[in-house]
mmCIF file of C-alpha atoms in Angstrom:
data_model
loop_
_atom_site.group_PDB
_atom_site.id
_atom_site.type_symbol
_atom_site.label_atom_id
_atom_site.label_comp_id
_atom_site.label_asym_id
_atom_site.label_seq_id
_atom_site.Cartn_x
_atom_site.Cartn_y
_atom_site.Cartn_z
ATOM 1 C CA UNK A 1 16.784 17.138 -10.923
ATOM 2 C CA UNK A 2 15.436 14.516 -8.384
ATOM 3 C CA UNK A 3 18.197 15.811 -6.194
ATOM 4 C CA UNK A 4 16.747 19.141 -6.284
ATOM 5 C CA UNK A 5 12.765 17.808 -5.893
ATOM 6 C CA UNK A 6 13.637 16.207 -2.420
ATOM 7 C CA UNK A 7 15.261 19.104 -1.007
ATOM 8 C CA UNK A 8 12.208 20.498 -0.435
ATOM 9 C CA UNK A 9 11.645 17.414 1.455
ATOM 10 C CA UNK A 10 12.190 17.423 5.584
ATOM 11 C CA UNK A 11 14.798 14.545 6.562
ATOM 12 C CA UNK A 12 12.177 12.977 8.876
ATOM 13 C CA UNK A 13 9.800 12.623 6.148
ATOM 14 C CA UNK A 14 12.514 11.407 3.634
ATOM 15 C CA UNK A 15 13.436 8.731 6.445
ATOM 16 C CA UNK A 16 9.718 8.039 7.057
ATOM 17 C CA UNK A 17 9.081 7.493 3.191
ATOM 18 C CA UNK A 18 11.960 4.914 3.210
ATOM 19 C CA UNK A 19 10.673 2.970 6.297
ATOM 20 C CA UNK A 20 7.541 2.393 4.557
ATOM 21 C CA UNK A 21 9.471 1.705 1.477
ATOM 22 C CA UNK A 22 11.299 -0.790 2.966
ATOM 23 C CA UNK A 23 8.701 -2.296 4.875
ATOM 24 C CA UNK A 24 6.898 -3.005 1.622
ATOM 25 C CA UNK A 25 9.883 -4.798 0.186
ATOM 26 C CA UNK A 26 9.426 -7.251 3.380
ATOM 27 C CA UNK A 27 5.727 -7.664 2.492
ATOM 28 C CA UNK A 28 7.074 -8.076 -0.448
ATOM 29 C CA UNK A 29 9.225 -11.245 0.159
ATOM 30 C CA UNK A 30 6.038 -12.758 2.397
ATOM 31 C CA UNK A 31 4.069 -12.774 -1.080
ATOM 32 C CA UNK A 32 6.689 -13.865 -3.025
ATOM 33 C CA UNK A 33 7.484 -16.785 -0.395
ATOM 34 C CA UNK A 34 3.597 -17.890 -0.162
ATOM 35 C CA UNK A 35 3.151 -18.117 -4.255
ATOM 36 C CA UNK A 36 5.897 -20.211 -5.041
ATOM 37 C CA UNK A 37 4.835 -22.618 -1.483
ATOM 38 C CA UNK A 38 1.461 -22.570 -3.334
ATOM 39 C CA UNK A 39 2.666 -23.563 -6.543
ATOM 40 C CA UNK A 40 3.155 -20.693 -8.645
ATOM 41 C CA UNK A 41 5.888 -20.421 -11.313
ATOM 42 C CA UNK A 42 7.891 -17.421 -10.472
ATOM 43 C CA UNK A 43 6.937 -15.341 -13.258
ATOM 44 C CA UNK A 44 3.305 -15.037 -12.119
ATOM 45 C CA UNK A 45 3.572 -13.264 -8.794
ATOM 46 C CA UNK A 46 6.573 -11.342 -10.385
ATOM 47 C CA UNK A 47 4.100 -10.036 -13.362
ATOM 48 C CA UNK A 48 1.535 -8.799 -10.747
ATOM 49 C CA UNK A 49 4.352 -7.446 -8.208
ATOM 50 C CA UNK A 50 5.256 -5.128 -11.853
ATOM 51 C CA UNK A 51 2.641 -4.441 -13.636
ATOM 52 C CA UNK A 52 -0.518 -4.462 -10.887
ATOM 53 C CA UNK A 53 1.298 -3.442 -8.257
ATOM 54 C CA UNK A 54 -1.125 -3.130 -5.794
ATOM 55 C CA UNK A 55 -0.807 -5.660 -2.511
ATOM 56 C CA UNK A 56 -3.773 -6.414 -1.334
ATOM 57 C CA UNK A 57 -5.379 -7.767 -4.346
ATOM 58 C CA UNK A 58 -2.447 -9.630 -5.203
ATOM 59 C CA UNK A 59 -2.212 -11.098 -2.198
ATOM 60 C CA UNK A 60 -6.282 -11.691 -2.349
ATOM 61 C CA UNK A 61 -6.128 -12.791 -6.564
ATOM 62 C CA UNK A 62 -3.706 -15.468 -5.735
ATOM 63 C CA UNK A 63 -5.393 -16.961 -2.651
ATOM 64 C CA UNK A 64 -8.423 -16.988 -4.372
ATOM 65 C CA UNK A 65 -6.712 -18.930 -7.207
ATOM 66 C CA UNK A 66 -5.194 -21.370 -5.104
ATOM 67 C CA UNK A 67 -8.622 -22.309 -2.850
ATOM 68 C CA UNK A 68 -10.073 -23.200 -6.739
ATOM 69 C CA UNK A 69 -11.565 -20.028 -7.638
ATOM 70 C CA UNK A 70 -11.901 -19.035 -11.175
ATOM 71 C CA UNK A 71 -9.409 -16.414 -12.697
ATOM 72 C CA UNK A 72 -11.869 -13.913 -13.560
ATOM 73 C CA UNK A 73 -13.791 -14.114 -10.299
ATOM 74 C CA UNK A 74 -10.136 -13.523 -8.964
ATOM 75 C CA UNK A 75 -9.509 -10.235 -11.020
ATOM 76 C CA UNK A 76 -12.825 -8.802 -10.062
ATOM 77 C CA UNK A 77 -12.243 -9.696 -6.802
ATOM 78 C CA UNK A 78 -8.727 -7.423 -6.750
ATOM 79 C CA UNK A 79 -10.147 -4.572 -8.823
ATOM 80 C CA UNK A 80 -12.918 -4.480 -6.051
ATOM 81 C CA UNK A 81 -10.506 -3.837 -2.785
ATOM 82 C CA UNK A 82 -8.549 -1.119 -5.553
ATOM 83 C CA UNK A 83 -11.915 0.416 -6.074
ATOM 84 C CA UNK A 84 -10.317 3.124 -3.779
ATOM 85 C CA UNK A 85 -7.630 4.042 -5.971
ATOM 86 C CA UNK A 86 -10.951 6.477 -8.024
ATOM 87 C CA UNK A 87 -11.237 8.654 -5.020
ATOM 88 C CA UNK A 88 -7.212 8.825 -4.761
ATOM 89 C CA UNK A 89 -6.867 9.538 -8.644
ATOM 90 C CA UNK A 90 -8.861 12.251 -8.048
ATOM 91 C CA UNK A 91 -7.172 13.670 -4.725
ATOM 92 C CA UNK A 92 -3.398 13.082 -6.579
ATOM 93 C CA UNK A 93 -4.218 14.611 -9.750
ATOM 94 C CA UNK A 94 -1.733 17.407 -9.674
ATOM 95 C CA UNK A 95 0.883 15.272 -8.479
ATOM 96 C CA UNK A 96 1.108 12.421 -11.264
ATOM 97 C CA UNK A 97 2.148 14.543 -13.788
ATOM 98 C CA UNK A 98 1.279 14.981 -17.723
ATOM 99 C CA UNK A 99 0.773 12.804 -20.585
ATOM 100 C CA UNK A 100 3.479 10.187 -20.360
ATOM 101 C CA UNK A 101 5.064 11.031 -17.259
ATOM 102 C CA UNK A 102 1.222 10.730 -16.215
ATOM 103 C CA UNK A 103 0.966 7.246 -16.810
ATOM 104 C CA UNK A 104 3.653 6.342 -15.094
ATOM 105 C CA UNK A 105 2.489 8.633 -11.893
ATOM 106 C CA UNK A 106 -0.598 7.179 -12.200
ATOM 107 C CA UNK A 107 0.897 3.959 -12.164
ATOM 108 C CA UNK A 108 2.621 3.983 -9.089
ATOM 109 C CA UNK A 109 -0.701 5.577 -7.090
ATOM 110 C CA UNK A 110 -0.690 3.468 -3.698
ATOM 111 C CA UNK A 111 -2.262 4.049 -0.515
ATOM 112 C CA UNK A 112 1.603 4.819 1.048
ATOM 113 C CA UNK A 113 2.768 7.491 -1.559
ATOM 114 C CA UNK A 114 -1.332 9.120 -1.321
ATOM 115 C CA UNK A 115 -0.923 9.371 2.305
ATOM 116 C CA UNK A 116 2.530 11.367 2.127
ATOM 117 C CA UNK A 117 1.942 12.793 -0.815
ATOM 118 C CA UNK A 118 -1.646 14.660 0.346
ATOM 119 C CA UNK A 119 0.210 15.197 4.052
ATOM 120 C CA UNK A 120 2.952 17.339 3.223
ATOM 121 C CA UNK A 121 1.988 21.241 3.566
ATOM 122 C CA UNK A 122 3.097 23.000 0.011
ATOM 123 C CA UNK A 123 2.370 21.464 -3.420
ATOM 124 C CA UNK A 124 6.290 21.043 -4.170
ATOM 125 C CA UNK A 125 6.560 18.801 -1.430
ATOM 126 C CA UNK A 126 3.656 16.882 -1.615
ATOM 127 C CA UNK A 127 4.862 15.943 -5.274
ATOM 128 C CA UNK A 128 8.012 14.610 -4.441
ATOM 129 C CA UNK A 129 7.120 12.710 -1.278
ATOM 130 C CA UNK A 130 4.162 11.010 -3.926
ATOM 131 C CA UNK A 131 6.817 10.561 -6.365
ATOM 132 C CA UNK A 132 9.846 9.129 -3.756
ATOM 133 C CA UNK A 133 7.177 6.923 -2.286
ATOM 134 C CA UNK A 134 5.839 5.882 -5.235
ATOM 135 C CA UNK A 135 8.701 4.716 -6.599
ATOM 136 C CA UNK A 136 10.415 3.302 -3.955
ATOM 137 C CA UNK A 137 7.088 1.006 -3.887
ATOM 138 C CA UNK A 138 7.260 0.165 -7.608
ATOM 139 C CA UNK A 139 11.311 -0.722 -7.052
ATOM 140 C CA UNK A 140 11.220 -2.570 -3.772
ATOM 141 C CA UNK A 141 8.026 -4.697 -3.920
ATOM 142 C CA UNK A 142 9.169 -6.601 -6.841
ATOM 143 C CA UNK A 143 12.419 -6.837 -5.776
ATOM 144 C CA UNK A 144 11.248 -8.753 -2.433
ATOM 145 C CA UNK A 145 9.057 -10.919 -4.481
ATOM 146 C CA UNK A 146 12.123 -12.272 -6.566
ATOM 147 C CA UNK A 147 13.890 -12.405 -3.043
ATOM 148 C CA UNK A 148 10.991 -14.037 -1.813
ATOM 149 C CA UNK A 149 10.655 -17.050 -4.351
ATOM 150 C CA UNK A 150 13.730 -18.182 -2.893
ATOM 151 C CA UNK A 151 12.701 -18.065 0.886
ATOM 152 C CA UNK A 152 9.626 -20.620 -0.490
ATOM 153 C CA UNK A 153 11.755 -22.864 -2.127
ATOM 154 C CA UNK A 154 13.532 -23.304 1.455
ATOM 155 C CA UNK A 155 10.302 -22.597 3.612
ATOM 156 C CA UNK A 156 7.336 -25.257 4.166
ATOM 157 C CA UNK A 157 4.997 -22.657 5.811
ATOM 158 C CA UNK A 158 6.863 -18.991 5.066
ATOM 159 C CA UNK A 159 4.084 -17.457 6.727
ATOM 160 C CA UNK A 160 4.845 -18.271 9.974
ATOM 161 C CA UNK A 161 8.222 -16.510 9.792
ATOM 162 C CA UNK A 162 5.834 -13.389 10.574
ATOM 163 C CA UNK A 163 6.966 -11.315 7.334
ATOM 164 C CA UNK A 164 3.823 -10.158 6.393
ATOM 165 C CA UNK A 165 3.318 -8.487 10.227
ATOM 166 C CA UNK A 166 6.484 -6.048 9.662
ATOM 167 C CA UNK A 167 4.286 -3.609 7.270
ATOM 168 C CA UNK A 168 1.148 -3.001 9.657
ATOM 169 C CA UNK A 169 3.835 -2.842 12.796
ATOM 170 C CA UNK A 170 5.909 0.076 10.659
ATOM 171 C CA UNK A 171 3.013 1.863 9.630
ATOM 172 C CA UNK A 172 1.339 1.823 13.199
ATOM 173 C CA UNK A 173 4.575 3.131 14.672
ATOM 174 C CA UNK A 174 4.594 6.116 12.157
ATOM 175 C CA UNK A 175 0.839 7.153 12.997
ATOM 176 C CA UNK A 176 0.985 6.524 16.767
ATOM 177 C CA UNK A 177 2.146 10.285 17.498
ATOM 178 C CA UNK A 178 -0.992 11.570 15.780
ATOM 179 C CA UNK A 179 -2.576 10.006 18.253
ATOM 180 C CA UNK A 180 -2.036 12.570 20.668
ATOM 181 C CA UNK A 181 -5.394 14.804 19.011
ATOM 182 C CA UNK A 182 -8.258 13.759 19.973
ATOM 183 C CA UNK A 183 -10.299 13.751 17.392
ATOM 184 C CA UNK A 184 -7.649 11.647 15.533
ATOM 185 C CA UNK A 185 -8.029 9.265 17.818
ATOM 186 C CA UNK A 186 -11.649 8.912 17.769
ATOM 187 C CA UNK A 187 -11.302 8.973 14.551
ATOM 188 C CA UNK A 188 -8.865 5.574 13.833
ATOM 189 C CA UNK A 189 -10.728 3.812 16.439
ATOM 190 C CA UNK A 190 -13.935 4.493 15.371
ATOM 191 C CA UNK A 191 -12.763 3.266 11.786
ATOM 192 C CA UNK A 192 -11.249 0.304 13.399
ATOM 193 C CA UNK A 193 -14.109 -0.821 14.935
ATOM 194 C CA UNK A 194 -16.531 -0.583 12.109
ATOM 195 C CA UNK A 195 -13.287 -2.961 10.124
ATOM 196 C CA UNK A 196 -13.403 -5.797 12.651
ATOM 197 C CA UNK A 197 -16.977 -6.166 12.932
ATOM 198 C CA UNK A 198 -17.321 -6.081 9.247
ATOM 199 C CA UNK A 199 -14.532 -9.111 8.956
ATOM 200 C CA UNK A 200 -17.103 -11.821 9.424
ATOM 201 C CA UNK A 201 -19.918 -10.292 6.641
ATOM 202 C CA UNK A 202 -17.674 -8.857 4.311
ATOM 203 C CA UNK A 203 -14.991 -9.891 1.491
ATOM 204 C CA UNK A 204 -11.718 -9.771 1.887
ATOM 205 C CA UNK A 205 -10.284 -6.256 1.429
ATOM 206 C CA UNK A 206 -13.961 -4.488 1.762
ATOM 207 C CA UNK A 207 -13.292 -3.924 5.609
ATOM 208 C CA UNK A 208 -10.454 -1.624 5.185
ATOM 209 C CA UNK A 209 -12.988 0.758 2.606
ATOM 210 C CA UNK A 210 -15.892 0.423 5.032
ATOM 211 C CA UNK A 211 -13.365 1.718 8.029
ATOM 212 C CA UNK A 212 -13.153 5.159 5.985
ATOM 213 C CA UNK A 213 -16.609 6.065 7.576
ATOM 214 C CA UNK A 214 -14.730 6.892 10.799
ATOM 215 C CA UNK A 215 -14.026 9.830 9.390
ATOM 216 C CA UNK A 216 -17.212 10.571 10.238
ATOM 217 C CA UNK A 217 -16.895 10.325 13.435
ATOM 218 C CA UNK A 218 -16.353 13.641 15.402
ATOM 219 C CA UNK A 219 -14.990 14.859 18.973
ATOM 220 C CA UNK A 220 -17.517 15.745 21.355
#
């Protein structure tokens, strides 16, 4: 049956879901690496890498944690930079699925399997790039954190083995031929700019939502 679903599915988009896939895995193995050089036992980054399974604010929760920050202030902290996932609920809704199959769609909502899922041009395609990017997220990021745990065991600094660059570098390689329209380009610059110069004022993770009003900007 999943055979079937991603025939529908154009081999460039199939190999661009599982670049992305992959490069998540390697982000993947940068958080795992940098919990257990902070301190953490294993089965805390592993936990969040299943059951939150959203990046950023794992990556924010636990650096929050380890600078002395309270747990709570932590959590609110992550559920803050996920505050986008409301607006993607609502753009995905025909794509997660039904009652228990629901949850589980629901579950693996990210900003990668949003963007391909809401990309592709007819609905049966747009639900099985959401649902092969989805899951190759919810398989591969845990998997690089357990690889991961190992690398900080061996690594001092793991960070400065430049993992966590490898997932904006794959990403910005896959959007650089939109680039060619105009408008698009406006567009990601525009939202570029208003990120950086919110870096300094803003927390962590708030940049990237305020960077949606490029879309507002428009070619003249």
């Amino acid at each position: 049956m999943l055979r079937h679903s991603l025939a529908c599915l154009k081999g460039d988009t199939i190999k661009a879901i599982l670049l992305v896939d992959i490069a998540v895995g390697v982000v993947g193995v940068s958080y795992g690496s940098l919990a257990m050089s902070w301190g953490f036992p294993l089965w805390v980054p592993l936990a969040l890498s299943t059951l939150v399974l959203a990046g950023a604010s794992e990556f924010m929760f636990i650096g929050i944690i380890v600078s002395g920050g309270n747990p709570l202030a932590a959590a609110a902290a992550g559920l803050l930079v996920n505050a986008r996932h409301i607006p993607f609920g609502v753009a995905v809704r025909d794509l997660v699925g039904k009652r228990a199959t629901g949850l589980l769609g629901c579950h693996i909502m990210n900003d990668e399997s949003v963007v391909f899922g809401m990309s592709q041009p007819t609905a049966e395609q747009r639900k099985a790039a959401y649902w092969l990017c989805g899951c190759g997220v919810a398989i591969l990021w845990p998997l690089g954190v357990l690889l991961g745990s190992g690398v900080g065991k061996l690594l001092p600094s793991p960070e400065t083995i430049g993992l966590d660059a490898v997932f904006p570098a794959i990403l910005l390689a896959l959007v650089i031929p939109a680039f060619k329209k105009r408008t698009t380009l406006i567009r990601a610059l525009s939202g570029a700019v208003i990120s950086l110069a919110s870096v300094p004022f803003t927390p962590a993770g708030v940049p990237v939502l305020l960077s949606l009003f490029g879309l507002l900007a428009r070619k003249k």
